[in-house]
PDB file of C-alpha atoms and ligand atoms in Angstrom:
ATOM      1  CA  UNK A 174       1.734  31.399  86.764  1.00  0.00           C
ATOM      2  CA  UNK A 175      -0.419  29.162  88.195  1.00  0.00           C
ATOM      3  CA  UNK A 176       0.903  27.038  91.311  1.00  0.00           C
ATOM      4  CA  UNK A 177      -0.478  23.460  91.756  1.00  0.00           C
ATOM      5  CA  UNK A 178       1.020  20.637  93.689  1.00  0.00           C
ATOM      6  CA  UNK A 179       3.028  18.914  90.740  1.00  0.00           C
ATOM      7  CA  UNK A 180       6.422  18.529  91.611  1.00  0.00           C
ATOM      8  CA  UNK A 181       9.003  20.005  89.129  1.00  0.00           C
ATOM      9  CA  UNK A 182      12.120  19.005  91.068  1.00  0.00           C
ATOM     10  CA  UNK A 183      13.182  16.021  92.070  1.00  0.00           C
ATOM     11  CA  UNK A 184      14.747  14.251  95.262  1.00  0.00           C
ATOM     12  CA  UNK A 185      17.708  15.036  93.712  1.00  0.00           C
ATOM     13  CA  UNK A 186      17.533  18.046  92.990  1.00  0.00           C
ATOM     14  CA  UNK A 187      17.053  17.592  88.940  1.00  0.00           C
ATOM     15  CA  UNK A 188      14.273  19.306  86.928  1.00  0.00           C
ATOM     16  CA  UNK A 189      11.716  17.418  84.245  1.00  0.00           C
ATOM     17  CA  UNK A 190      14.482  17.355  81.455  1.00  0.00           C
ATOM     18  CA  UNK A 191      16.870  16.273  84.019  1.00  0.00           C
ATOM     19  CA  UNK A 192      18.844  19.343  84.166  1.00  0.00           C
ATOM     20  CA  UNK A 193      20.111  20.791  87.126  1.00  0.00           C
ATOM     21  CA  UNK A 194      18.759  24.366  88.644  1.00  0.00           C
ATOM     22  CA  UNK A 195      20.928  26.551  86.452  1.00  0.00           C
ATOM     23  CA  UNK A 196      21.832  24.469  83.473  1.00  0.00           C
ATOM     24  CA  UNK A 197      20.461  26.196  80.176  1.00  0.00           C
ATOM     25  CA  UNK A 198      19.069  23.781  77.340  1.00  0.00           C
ATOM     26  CA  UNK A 199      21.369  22.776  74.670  1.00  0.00           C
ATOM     27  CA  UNK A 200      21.508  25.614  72.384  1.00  0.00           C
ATOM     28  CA  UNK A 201      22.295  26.229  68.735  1.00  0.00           C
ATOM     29  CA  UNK A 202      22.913  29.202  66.545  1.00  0.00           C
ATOM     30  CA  UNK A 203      23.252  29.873  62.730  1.00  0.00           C
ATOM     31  CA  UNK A 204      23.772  32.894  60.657  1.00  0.00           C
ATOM     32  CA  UNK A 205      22.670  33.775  57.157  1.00  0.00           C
ATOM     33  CA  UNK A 206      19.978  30.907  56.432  1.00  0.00           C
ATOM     34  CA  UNK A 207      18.223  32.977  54.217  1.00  0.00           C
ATOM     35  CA  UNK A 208      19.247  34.064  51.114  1.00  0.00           C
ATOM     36  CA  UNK A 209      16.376  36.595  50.346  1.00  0.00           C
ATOM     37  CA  UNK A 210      17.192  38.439  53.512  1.00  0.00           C
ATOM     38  CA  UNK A 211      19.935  41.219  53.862  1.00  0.00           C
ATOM     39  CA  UNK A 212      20.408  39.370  57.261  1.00  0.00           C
ATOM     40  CA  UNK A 213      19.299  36.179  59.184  1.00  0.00           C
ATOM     41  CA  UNK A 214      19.699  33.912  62.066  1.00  0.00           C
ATOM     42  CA  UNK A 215      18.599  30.848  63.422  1.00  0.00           C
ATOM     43  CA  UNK A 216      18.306  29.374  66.985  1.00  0.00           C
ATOM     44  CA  UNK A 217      17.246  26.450  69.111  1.00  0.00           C
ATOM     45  CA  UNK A 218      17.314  26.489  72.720  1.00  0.00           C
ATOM     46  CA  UNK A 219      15.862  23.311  73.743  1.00  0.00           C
ATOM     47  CA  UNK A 220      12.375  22.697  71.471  1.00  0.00           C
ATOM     48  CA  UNK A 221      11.983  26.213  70.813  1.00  0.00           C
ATOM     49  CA  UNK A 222      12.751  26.788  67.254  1.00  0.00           C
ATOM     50  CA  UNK A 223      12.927  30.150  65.770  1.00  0.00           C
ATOM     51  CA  UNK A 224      13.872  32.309  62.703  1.00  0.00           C
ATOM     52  CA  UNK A 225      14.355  35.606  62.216  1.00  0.00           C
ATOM     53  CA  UNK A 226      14.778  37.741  59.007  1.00  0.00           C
ATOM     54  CA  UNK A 227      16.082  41.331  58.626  1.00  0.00           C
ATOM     55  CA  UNK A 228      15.744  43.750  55.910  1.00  0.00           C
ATOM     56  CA  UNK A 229      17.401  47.285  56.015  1.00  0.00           C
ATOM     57  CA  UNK A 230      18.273  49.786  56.371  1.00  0.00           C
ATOM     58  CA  UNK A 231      15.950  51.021  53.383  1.00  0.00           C
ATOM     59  CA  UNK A 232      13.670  54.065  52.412  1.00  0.00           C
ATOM     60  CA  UNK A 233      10.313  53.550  54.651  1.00  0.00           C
ATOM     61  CA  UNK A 234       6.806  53.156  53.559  1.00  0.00           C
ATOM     62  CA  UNK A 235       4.673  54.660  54.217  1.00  0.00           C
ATOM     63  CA  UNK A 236       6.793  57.477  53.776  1.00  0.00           C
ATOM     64  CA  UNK A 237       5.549  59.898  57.020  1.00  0.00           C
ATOM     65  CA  UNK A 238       6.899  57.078  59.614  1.00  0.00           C
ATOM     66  CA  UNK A 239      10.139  58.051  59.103  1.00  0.00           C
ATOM     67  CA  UNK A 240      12.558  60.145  61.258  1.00  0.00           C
ATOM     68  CA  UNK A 241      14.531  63.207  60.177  1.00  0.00           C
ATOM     69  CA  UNK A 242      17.239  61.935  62.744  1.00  0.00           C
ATOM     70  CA  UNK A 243      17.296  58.326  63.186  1.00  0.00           C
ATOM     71  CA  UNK A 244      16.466  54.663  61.529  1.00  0.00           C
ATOM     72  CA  UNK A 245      13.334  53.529  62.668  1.00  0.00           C
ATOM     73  CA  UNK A 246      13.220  49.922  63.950  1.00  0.00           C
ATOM     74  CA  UNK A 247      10.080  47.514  62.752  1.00  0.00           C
ATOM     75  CA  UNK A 248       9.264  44.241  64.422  1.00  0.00           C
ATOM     76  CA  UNK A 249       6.824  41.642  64.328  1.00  0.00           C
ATOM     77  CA  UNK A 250       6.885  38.413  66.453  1.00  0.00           C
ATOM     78  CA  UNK A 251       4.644  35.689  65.374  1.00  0.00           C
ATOM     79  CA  UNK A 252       4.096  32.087  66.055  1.00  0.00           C
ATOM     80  CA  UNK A 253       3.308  29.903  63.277  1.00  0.00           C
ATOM     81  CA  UNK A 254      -0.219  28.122  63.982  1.00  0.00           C
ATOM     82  CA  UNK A 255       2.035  24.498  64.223  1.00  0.00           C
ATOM     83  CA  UNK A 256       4.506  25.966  66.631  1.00  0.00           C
ATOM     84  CA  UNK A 257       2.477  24.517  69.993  1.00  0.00           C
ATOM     85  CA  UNK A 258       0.318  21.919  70.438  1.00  0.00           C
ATOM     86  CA  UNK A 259      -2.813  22.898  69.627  1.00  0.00           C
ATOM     87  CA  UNK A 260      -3.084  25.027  66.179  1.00  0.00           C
ATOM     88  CA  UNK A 261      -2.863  28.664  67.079  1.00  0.00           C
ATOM     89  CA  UNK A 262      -4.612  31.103  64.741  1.00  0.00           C
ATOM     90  CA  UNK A 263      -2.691  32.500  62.262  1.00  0.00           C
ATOM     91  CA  UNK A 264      -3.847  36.099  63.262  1.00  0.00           C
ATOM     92  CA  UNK A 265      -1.958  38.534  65.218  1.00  0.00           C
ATOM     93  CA  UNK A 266      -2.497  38.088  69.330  1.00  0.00           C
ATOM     94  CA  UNK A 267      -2.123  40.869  72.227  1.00  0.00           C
ATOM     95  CA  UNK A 268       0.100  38.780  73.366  1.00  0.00           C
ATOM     96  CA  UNK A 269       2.833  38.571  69.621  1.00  0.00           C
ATOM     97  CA  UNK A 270       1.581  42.382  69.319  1.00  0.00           C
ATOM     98  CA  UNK A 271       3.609  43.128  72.978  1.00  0.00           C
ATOM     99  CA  UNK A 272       6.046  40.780  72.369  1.00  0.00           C
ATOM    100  CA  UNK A 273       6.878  42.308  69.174  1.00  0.00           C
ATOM    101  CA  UNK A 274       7.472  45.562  71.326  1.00  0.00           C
ATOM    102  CA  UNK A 275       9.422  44.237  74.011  1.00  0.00           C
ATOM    103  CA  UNK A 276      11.350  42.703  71.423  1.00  0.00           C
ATOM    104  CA  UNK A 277      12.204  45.876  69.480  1.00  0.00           C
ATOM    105  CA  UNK A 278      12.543  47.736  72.763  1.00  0.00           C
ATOM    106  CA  UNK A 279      14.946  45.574  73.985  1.00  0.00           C
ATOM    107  CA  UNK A 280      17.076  45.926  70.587  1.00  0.00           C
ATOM    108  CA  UNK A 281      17.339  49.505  69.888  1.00  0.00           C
ATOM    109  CA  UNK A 282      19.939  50.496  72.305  1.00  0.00           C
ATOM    110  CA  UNK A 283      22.431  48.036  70.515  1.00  0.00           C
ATOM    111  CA  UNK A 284      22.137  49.957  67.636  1.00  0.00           C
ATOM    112  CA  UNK A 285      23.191  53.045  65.846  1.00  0.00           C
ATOM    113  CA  UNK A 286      20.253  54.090  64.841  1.00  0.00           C
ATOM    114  CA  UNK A 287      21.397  57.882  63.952  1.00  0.00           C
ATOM    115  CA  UNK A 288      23.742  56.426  61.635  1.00  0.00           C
ATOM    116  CA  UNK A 289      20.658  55.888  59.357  1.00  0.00           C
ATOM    117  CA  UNK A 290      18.492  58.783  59.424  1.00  0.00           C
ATOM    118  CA  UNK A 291      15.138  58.914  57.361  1.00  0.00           C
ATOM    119  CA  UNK A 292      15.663  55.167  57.096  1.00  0.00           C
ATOM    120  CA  UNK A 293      13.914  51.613  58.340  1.00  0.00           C
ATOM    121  CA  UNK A 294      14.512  47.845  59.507  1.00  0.00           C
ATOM    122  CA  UNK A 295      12.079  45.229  59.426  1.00  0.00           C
ATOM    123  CA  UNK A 296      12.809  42.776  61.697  1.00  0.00           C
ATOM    124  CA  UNK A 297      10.567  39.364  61.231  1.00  0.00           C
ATOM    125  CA  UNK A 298      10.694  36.363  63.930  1.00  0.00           C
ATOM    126  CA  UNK A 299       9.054  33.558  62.906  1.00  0.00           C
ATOM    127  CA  UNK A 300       8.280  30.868  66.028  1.00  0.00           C
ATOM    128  CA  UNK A 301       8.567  27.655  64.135  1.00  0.00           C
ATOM    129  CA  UNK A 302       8.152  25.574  67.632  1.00  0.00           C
ATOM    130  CA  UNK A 303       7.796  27.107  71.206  1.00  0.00           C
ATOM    131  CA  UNK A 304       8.839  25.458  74.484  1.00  0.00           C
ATOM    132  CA  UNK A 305       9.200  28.633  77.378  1.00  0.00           C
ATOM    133  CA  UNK A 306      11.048  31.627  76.987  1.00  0.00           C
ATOM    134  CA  UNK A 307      10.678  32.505  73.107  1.00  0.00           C
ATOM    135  CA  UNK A 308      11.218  36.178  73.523  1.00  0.00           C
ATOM    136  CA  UNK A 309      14.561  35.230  74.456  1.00  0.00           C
ATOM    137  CA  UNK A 310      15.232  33.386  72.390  1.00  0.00           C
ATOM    138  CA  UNK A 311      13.987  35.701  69.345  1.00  0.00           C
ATOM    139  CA  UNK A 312      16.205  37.992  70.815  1.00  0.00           C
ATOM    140  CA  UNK A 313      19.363  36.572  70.676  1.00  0.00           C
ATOM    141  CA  UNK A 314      18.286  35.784  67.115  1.00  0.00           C
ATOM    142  CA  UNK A 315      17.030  38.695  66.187  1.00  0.00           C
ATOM    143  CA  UNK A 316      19.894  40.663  67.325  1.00  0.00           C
ATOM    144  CA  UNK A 317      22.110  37.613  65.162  1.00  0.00           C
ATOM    145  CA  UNK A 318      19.918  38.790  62.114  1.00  0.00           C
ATOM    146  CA  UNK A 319      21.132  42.173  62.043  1.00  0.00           C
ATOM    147  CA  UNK A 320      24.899  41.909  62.586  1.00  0.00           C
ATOM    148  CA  UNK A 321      24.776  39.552  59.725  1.00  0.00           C
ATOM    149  CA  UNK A 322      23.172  42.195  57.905  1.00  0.00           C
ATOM    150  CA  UNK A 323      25.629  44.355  58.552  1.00  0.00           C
ATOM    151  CA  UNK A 324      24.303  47.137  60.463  1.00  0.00           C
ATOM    152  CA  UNK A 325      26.746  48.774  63.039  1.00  0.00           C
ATOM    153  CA  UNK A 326      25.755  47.663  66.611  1.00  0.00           C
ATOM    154  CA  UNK A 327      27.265  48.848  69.900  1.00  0.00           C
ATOM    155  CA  UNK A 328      27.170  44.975  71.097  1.00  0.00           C
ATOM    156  CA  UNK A 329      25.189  41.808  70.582  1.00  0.00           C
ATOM    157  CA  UNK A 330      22.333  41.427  72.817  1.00  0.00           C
ATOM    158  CA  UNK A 331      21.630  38.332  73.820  1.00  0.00           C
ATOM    159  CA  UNK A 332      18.331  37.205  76.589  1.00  0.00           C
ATOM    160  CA  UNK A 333      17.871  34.426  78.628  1.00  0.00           C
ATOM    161  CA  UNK A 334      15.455  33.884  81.686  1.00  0.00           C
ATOM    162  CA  UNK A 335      15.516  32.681  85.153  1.00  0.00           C
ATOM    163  CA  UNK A 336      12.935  32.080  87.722  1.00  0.00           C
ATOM    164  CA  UNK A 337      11.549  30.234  90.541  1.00  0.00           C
ATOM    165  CA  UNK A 338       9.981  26.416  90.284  1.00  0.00           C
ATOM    166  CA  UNK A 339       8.839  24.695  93.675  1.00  0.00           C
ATOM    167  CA  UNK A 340      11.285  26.741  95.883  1.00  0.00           C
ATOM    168  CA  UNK A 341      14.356  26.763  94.034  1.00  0.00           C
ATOM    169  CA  UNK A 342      15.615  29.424  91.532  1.00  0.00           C
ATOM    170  CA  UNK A 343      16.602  28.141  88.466  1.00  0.00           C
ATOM    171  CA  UNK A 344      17.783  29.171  84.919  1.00  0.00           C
ATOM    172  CA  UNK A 345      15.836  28.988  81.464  1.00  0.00           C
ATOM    173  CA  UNK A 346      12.519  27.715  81.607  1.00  0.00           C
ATOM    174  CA  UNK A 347      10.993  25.646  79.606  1.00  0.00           C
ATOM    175  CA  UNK A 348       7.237  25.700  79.072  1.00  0.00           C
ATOM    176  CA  UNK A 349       5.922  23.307  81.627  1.00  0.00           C
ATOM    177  CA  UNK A 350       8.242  25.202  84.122  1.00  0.00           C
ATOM    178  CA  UNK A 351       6.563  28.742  82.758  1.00  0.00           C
ATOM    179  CA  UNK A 352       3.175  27.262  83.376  1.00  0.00           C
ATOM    180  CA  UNK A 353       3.539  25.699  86.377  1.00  0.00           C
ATOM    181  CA  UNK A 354       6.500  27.598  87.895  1.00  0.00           C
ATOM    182  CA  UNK A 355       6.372  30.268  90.144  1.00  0.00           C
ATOM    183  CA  UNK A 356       8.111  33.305  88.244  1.00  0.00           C
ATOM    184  CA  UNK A 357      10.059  34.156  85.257  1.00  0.00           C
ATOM    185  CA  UNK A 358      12.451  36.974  84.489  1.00  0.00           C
ATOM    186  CA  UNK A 359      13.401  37.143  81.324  1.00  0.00           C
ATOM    187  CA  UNK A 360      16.357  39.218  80.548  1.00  0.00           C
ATOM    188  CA  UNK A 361      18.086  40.578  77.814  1.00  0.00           C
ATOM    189  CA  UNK A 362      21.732  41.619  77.897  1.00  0.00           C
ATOM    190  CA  UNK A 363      24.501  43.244  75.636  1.00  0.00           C
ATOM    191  CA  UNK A 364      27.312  41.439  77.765  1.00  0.00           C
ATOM    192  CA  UNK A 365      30.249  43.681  76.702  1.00  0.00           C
ATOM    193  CA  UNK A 366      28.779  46.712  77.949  1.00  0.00           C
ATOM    194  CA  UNK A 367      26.926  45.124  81.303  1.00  0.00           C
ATOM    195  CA  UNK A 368      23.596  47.122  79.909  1.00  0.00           C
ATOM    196  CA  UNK A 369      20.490  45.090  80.391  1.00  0.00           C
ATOM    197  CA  UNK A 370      17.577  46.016  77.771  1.00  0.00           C
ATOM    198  CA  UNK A 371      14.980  44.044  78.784  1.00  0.00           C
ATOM    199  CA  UNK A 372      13.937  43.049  82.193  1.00  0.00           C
ATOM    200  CA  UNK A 373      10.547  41.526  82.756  1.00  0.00           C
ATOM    201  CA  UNK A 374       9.192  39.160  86.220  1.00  0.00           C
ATOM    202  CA  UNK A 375       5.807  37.194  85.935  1.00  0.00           C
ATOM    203  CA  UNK A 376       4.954  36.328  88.757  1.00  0.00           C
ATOM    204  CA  UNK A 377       6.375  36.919  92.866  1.00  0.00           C
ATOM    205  CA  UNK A 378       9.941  37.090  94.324  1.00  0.00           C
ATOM    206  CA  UNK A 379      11.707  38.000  97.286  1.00  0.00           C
ATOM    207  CA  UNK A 380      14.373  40.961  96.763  1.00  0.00           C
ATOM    208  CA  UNK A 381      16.638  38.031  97.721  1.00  0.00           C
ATOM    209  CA  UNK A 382      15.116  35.229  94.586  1.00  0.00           C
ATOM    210  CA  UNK A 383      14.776  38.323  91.961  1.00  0.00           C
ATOM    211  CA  UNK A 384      18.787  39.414  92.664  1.00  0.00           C
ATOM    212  CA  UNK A 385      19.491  35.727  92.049  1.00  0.00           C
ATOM    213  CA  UNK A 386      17.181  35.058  89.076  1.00  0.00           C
ATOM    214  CA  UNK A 387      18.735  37.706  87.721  1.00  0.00           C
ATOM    215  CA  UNK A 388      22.351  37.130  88.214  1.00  0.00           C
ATOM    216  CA  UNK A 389      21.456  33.783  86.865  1.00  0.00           C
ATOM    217  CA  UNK A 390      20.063  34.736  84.037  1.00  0.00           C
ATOM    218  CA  UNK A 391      22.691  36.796  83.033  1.00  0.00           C
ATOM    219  CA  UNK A 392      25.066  34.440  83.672  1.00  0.00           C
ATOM    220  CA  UNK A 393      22.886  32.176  81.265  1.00  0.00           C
ATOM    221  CA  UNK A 394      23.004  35.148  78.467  1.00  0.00           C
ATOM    222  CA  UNK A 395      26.682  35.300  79.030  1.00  0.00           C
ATOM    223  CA  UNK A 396      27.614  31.282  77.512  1.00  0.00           C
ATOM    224  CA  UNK A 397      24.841  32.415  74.860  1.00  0.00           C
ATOM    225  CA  UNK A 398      26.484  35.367  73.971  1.00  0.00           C
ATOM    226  CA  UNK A 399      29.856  33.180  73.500  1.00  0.00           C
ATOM    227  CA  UNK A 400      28.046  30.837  71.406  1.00  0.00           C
ATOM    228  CA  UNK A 401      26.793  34.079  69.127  1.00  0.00           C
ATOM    229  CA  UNK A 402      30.133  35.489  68.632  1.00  0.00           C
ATOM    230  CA  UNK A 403      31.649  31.949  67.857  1.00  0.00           C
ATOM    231  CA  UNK A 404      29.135  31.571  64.691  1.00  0.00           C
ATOM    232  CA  UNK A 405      29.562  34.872  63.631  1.00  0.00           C
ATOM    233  CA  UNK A 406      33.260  34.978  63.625  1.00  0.00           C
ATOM    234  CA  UNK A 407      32.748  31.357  61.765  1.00  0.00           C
ATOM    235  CA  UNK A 408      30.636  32.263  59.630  1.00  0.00           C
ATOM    236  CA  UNK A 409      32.382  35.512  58.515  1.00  0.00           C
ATOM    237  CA  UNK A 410      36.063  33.584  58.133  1.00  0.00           C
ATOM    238  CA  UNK A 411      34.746  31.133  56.125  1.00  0.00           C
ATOM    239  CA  UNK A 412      33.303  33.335  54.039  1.00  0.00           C
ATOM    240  CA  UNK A 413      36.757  35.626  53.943  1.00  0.00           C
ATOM    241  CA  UNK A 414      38.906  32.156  52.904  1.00  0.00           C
ATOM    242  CA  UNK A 415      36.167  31.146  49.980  1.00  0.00           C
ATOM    243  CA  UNK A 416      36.591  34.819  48.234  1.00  0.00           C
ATOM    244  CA  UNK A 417      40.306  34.380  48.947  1.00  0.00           C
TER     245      UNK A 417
HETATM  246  P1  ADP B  42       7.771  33.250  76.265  1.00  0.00           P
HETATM  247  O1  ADP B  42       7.692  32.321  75.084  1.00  0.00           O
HETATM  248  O2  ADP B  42       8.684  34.403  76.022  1.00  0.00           O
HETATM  249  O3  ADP B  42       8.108  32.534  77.562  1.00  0.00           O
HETATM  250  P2  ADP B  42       5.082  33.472  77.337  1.00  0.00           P
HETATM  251  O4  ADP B  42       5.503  33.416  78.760  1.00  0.00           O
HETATM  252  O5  ADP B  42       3.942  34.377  76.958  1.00  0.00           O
HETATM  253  O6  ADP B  42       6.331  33.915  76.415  1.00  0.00           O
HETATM  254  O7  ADP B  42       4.710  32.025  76.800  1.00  0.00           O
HETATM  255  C1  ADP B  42       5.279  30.885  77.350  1.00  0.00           C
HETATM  256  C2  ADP B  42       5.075  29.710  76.460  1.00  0.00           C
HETATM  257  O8  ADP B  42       3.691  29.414  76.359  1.00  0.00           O
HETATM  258  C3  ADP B  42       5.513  29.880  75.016  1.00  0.00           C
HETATM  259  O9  ADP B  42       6.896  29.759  74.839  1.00  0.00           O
HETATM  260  C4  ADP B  42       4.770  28.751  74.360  1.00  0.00           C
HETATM  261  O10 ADP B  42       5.450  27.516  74.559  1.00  0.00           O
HETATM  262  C5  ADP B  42       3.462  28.745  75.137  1.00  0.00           C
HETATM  263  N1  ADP B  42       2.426  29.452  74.375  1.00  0.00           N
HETATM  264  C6  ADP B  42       2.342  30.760  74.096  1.00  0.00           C
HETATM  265  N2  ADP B  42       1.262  31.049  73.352  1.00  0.00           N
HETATM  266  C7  ADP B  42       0.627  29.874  73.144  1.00  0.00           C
HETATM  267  C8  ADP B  42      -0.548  29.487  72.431  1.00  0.00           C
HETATM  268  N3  ADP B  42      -1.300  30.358  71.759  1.00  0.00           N
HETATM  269  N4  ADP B  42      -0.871  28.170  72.452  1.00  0.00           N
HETATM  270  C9  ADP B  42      -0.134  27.270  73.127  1.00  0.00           C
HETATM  271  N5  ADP B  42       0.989  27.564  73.783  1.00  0.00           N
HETATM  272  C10 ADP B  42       1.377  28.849  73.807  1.00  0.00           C
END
């Protein structure tokens, strides 16, 4: 975060896209868009587009990563080379190979993973475009990919961030806002049981900014998390009244 005298807030208080401080982008979710996966998702949030793909739970290999006790959770992150502006290598970076963790990390409490012992998910998240705040939104994907794959999960988790552009705290940033802003806290949420699972800040707040950043952000994760439930319960009735 790199603070230079551009102005990303206007007179009237409205950001570059013209939304206001804690309007989120227009969002979109989909479920099962794969058919070779046991489970996928799909979401947009803004021009961030992203897919993820589950497979699971299923034997392990190789065979010694397994635990007697518990499903072990796999996840890779990557951003296709035409997903920003200028080609990005194909080839894993430090920065997918954290994500990928924070990702997972930020998953596994949502799910029973000692339902499945000596077993494995693969989670995959494909960036297709990036504008700001893609670990959220693989999140809230990812977490879409396994309930429609059927594995039993405590909650949804849905993530969102917040942060601080100019002097003003405002809700899901986009990239310019990332680069240019002042801080972003991402953070990832299973509503229904108030737990957070991921909580991250790049870059400097007061007590005072991070308490709202994150309230806001939560709130943020909260109309996401309505929007997830809505296409799953579509998704799942539809399906019900076809068979019927
Ligand atoms: P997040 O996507 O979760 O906000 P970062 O803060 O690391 O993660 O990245 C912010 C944004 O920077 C990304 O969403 C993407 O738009 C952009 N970005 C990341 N990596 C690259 C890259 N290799 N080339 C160009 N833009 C990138």
């Amino acid at each position: 975060m790199n603070q230079k005298a551009e102005k990303l807030i206007d007179k009237k208080g409205l950001r570059l896209d013209g939304r206001k401080p804690d309007d989120l982008r227009p969002v979109k979710v989909d479920v099962g868009v794969l058919s070779n996966a046991d489970g996928s998702a799909y979401v947009e949030q803004g021009k961030n587009k992203i897919l993820a793909a589950v497979y699971g739970p299923k034997e392990l290999h190789p065979k010694h990563l397994s635990l007697p006790d518990r499903m072990v959770l796999r996840c890779r992150y990557h951003m296709a080379p035409f997903s920003v502006q200028e080609r990005k290598s194909p080839a894993p970076s430090r920065r997918e190979v954290e994500l990928s963790k924070v990702i997972r990390e930020s998953l596994e409490p949502a799910i029973f993973l000692e339902y499945y012992p000596r077993t494995g998910i693969d989670i995959f998240v494909e960036v297709l475009q990036a504008d700001g705040g893609t670990r959220c939104a693989s999140i809230t994907a990812a977490s879409l990919a396994i309930a429609d794959a059927g594995i039993p999960m405590r909650d949804l988790v849905v993530a969102c961030a917040a942060g601080k552009v100019d002097d003003t705290v405002v809700l899901d940033l986009m990239d310019t806002e990332d680069k240019i802003g002042v801080a972003d806290v991402p953070v990832a949420l299973m509503p229904n049981l108030g737990v957070i699972t991921l909580l991250q800040m790049d870059g400097i707040l007061t007590l005072e900014e991070f308490e709202k950043a994150v309230n806001l952000a939560m709130e943020g994760c909260k109309k996401i998390y309505a929007l997830q439930k809505e296409t799953l319960k579509t998704k799942y009735i539809n399906a019900k009244e076809v068979e019927e």
